[in-house]
Coordinates of C-alpha atoms in Angstrom, one line a residue:
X741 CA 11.7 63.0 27.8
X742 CA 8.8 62.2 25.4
X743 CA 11.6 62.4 22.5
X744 CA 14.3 60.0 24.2
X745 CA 11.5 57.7 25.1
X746 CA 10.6 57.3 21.7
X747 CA 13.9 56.9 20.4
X748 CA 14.7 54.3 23.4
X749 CA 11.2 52.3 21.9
X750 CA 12.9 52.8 18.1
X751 CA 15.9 51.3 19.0
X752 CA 14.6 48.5 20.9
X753 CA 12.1 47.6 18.2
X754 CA 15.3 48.2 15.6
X755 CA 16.9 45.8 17.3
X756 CA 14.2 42.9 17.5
X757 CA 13.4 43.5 13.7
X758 CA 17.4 43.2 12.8
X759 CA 17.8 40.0 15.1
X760 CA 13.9 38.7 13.5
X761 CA 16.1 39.4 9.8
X762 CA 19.0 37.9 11.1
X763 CA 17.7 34.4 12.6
X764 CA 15.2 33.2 10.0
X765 CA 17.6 32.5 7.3
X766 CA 19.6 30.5 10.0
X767 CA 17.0 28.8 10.4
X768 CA 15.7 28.2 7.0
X769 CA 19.7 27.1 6.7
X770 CA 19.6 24.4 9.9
X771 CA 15.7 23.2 8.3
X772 CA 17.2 22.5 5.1
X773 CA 20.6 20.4 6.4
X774 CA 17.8 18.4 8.4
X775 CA 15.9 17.9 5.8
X776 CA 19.0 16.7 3.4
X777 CA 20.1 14.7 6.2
X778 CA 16.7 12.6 6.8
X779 CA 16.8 12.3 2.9
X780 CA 20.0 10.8 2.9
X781 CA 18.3 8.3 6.3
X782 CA 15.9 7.8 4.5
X783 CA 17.3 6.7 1.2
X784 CA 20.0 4.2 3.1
X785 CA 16.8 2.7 4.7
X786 CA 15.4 2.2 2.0
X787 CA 18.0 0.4 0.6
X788 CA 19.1 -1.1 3.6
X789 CA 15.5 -2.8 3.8
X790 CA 15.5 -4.0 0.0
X791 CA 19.3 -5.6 0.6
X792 CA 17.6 -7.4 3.8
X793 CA 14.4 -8.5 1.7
X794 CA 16.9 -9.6 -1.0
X795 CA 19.2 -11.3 1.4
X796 CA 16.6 -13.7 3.5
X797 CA 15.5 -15.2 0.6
X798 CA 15.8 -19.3 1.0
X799 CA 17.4 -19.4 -2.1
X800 CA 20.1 -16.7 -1.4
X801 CA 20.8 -18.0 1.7
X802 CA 21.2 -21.6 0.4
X803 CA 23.3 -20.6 -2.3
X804 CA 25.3 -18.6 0.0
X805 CA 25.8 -21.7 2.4
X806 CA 26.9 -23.9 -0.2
X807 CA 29.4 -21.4 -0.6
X808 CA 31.2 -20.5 2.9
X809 CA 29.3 -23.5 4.9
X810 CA 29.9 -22.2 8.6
X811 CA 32.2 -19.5 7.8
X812 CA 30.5 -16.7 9.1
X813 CA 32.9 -14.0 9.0
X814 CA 34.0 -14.9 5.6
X815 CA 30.5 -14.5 4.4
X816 CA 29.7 -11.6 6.1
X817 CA 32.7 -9.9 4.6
X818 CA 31.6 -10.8 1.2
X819 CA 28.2 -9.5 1.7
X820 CA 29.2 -6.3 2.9
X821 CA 31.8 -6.1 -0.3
X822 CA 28.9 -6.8 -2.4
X823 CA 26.2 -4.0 -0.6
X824 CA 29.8 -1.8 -0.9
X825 CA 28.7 -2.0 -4.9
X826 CA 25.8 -1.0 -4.6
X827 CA 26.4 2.8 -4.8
X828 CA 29.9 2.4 -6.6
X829 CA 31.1 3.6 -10.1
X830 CA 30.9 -0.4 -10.5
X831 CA 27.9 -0.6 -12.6
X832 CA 29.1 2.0 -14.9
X833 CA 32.1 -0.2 -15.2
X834 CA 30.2 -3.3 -16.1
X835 CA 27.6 -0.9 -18.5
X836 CA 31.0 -0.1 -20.4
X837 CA 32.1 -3.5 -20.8
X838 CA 28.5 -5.0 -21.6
X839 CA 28.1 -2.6 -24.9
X840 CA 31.5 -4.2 -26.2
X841 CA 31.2 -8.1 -25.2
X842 CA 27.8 -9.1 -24.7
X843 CA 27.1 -12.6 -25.4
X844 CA 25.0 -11.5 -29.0
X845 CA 28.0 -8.5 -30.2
X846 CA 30.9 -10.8 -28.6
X847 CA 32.3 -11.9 -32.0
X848 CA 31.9 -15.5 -32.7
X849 CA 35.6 -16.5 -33.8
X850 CA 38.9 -15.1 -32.3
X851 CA 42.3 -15.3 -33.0
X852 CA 44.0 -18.5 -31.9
X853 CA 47.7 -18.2 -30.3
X854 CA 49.8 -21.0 -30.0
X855 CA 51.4 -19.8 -26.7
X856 CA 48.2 -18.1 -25.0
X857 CA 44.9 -19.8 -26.9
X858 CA 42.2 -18.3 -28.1
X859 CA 42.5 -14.1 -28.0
X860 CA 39.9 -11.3 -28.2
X861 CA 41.5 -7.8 -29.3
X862 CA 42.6 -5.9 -26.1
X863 CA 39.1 -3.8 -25.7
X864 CA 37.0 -6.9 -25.9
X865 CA 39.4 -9.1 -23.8
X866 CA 39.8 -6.5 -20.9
X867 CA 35.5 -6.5 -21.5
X868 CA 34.9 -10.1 -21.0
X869 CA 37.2 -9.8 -18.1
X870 CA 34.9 -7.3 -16.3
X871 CA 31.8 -9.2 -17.6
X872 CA 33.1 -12.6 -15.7
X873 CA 34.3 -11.0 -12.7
X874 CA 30.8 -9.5 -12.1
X875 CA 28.8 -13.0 -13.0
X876 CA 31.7 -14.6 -10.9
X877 CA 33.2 -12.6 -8.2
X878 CA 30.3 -10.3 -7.7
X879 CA 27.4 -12.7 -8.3
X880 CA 25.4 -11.8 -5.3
X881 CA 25.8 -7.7 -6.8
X882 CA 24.7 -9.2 -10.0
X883 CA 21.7 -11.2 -8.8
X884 CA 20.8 -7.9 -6.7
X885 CA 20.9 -5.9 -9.7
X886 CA 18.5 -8.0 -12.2
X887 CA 15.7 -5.2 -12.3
X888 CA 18.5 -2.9 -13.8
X889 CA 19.9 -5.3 -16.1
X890 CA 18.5 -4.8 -20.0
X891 CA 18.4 -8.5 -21.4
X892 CA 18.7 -8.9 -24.7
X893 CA 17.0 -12.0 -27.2
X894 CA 19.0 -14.7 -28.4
X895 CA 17.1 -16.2 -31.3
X896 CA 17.9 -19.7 -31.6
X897 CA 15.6 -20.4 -35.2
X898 CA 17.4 -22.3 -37.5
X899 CA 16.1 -23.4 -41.2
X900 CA 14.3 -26.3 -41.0
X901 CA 15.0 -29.1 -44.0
X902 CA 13.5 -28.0 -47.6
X903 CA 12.6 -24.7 -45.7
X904 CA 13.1 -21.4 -48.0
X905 CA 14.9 -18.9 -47.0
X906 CA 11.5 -16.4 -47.2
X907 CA 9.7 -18.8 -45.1
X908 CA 12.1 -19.4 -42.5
X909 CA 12.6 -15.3 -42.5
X910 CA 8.8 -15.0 -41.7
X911 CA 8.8 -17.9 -38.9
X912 CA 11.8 -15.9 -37.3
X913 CA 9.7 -11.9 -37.7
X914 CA 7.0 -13.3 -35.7
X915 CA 8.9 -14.9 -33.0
X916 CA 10.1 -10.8 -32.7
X917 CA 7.3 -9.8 -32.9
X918 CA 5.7 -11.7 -30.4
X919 CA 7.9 -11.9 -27.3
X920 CA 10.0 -8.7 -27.4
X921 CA 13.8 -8.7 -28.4
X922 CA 14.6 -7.0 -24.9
X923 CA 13.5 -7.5 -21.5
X924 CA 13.4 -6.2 -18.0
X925 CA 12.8 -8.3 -15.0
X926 CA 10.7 -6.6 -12.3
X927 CA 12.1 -8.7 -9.2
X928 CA 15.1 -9.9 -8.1
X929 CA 13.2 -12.3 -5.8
X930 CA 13.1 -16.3 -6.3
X931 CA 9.9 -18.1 -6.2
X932 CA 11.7 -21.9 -6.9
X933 CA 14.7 -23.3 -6.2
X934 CA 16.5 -26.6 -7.2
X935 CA 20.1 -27.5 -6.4
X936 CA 21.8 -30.3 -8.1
X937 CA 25.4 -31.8 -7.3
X938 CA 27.6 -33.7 -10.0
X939 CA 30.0 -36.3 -9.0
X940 CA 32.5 -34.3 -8.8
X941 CA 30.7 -32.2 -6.2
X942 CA 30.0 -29.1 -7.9
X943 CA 26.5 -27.3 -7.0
X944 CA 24.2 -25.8 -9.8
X945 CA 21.2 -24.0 -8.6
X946 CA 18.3 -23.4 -10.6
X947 CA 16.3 -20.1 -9.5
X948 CA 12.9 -18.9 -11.1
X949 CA 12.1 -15.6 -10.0
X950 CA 8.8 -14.1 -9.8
X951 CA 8.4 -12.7 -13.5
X952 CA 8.9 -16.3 -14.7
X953 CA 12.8 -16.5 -16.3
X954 CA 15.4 -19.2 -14.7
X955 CA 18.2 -18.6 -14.0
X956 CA 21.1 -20.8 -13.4
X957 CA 24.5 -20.5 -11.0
X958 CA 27.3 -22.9 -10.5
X959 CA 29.5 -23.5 -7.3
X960 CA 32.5 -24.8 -8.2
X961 CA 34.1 -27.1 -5.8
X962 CA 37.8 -27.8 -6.3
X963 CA 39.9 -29.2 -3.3
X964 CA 42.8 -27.3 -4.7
X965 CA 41.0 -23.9 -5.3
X966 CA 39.2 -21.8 -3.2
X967 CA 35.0 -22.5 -3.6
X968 CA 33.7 -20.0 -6.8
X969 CA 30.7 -19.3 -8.4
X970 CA 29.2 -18.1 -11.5
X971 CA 26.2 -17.3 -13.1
X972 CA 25.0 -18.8 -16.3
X973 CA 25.2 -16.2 -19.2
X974 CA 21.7 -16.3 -20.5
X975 CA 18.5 -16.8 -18.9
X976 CA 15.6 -19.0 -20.1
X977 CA 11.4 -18.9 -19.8
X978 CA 8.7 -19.9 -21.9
X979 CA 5.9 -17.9 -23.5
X980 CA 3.6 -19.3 -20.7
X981 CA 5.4 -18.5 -17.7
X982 CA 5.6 -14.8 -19.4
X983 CA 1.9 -15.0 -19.7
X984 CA 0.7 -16.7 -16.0
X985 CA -0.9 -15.4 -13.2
X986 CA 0.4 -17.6 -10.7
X987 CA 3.1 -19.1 -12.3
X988 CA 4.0 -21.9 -9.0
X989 CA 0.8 -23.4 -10.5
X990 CA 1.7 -24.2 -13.9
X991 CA 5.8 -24.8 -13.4
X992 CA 7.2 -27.0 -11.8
X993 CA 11.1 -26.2 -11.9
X994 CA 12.3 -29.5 -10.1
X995 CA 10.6 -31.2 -13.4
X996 CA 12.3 -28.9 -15.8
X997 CA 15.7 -29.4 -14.3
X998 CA 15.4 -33.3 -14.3
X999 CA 13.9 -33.6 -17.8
X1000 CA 16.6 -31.2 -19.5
X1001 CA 19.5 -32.8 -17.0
X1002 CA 18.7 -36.3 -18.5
X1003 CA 18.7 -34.9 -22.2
X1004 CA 21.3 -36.7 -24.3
X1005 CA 20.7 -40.0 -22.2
X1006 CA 18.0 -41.8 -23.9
X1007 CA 16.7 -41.8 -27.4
X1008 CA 13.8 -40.5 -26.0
X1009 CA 14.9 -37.3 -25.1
X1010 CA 14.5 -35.3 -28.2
X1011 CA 11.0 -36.3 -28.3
X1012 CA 10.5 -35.5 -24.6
X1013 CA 11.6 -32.0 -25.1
X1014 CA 9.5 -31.5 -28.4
X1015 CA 6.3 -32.6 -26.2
X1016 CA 7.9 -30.0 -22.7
X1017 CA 8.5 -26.7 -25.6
X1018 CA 5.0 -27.0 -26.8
X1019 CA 3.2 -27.5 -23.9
X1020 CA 4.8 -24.6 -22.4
X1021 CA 4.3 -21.9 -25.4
X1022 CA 6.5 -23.9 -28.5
X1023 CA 10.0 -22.2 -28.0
X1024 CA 12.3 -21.9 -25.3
X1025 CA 13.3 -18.5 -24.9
X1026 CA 16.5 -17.2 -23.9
X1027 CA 18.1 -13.6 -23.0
X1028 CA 21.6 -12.5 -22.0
X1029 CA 22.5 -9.4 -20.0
X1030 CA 23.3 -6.4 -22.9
X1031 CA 23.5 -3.3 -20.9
X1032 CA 22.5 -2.1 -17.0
X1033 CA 20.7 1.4 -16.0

C-alpha cells in the first residue's frame, strides 16, 4: 500500500510539473502578442494625436477651407488620403525623386521641343513629376512631413560691381559658414498666417512656423478646373528669426507680405527692401527641400 501510494503522489506531482512546463511558455507566448499588440495601439495613438495637433491648426484649417469651402465629405476624403501616406512607401518615392531633381541639382537649361516645350531627360522628367505631385496633390502630407524634410541652401550672392572674384568668394564662405548649408525644421506647426487674393481670385497663404522659416502655398482658382494647390519650392527666414526667442515679438509676417507684395511698384521699393534685409540679419535666406528621412 505504502508503495502504490507513493507512486499515486509521483504521478500526480508528475503531472502538475508537466502541465506547470507546459503552460508558462503559453503564457509567455499570449504576454508577448499583448504586448506587440498595445505597441502597435500605442504607436497609432501616437500618431493619431500628432495628425489631430497638426490638423486643428487655424492655419491648416483655413487653408483647407479655401480649398473645399462646405464640402465636407470631399475634404474628409482627402484628409484621410493624405494620413493614408503617412505610413506608405510614398516617402521613399519622393526621397528617390528629390536626389535627381531638387531645385539646386535640377539642371538649369533643358532641351527645347518644338511640339512638346521645354524637356528634361526621362529620369529627371518622371522626378519632377513626383516632386509636384507631392507639393501639389499631396500638400497637406508634405506640410505634415516638414520635420523629415532635409532643406538645402540656395545661395543667392552675386558679384557686386568692381568686386574681385577673391573677394566676392570670401563674402560667399562666410555666408556658409554662418547659417548652415542644410537645415531641419523642428515643427510642422504655424505661428502666423496671412492670406492674400489676386484679382483673379487665387489664394496665397503665407505660414511661419515656429522655428522662424515662411512658407508659402497657392490655391488656384480656375472656374474651368477643379480648385488646386501648391506649395512654393523654397522656403525663406532671416538670420534673426533663426536666432529669436520669441520670434511673434520681433516679426510681423502681415508686414513682410505687404512690403515684398508691393515690390516692383514704386521706385522706392529697392530701397525699402535694402532697409527690411538688414534690419532683420542682412540676407534673406532661402532653402528648398533636397531629400526626406
Amino acid at each position: 500500500m505504502k508503495i502504490k501510494k507513493a507512486f499515486l503522489k509521483f504521478i500526480i506531482s508528475s503531472a502538475f510539473v508537466s502541465l506547470a512546463l507546459v503552460t508558462i511558455p503559453s503564457y509567455g507566448i499570449k504576454s508577448q502578442v499583448v504586448s506587440q499588440n498595445l505597441d502597435q495601439i500605442n504607436l497609432t495613438s501616437d500618431l493619431d494625436l500628432k495628425w489631430r495637433n497638426f490638423l486643428n491648426q487655424t492655419a491648416i484649417t483655413n487653408v483647407l477651407h479655401e480649398m473645399f469651402g462646405d464640402n465636407n465629405q470631399a475634404k474628409d476624403e482627402y484628409i484621410k488620403s493624405q494620413f493614408d501616406l503617412i505610413n506608405s512607401p510614398y516617402a521613399i518615392k519622393l526621397k528617390s525623386a528629390l536626389k535627381y531633381a531638387n531645385l539646386i541639382t535640377r539642371p538649369s537649361t533643358a532641351k527645347f521641343d518644338f511640339f512638346s516645350g521645354i524637356s528634361y531627360p526621362y529620369p529627371i522628367e518622371q522626378a519632377i513629376k513626383v516632386i509636384d505631385e507631392a507639393q501639389s496633390q499631396n500638400w497637406l502630407w508634405y506640410l505634415y512631413n516638414l520635420t523629415t524634410l532635409v532643406f538645402m541652401q540656395k545661395s543667392d550672392f552675386t558679384r557686386q560691381n568692381n568686386e574681385s572674384a577673391a573677394s566676392f568668394a570670401i563674402r560667399d564662405n562666410e555666408n556658409k559658414l554662418l547659417y548652415s548649408n542644410f537645415v531641419t525644421l523642428k515643427s510642422n506647426i504655424f505661428i502666423q498666417e496671412v492670406k492674400q487674393v489676386d484679382s483673379d481670385n487665387n489664394v496665397t497663404f503665407y505660414l511661419l512656423n515656429k522655428d522662424g522659416y515662411i512658407l508659402q502655398i497657392e490655391i488656384r482658382k480656375d472656374p474651368e478646373e477643379p480648385t488646386s494647390a501648391i506649395i512654393f519650392g523654397y522656403i525663406r527666414t532671416y538670420p534673426k528669426l533663426l536666432e529669436a526667442n520669441q520670434i511673434n515679438e520681433i516679426f510681423n509676417l502681415n508686414k513682410y507680405v505687404n512690403l515684398y507684395a508691393s515690390f516692383g511698384l514704386s521706385s522706392n521699393n529697392e530701397t525699402a527692401e535694402v532697409l527690411y534685409k538688414d534690419f532683420y540679419g542682412g540676407v534673406l535666406l532661402q532653402y528648398t527641400a533636397v531629400d526626406i528621412d
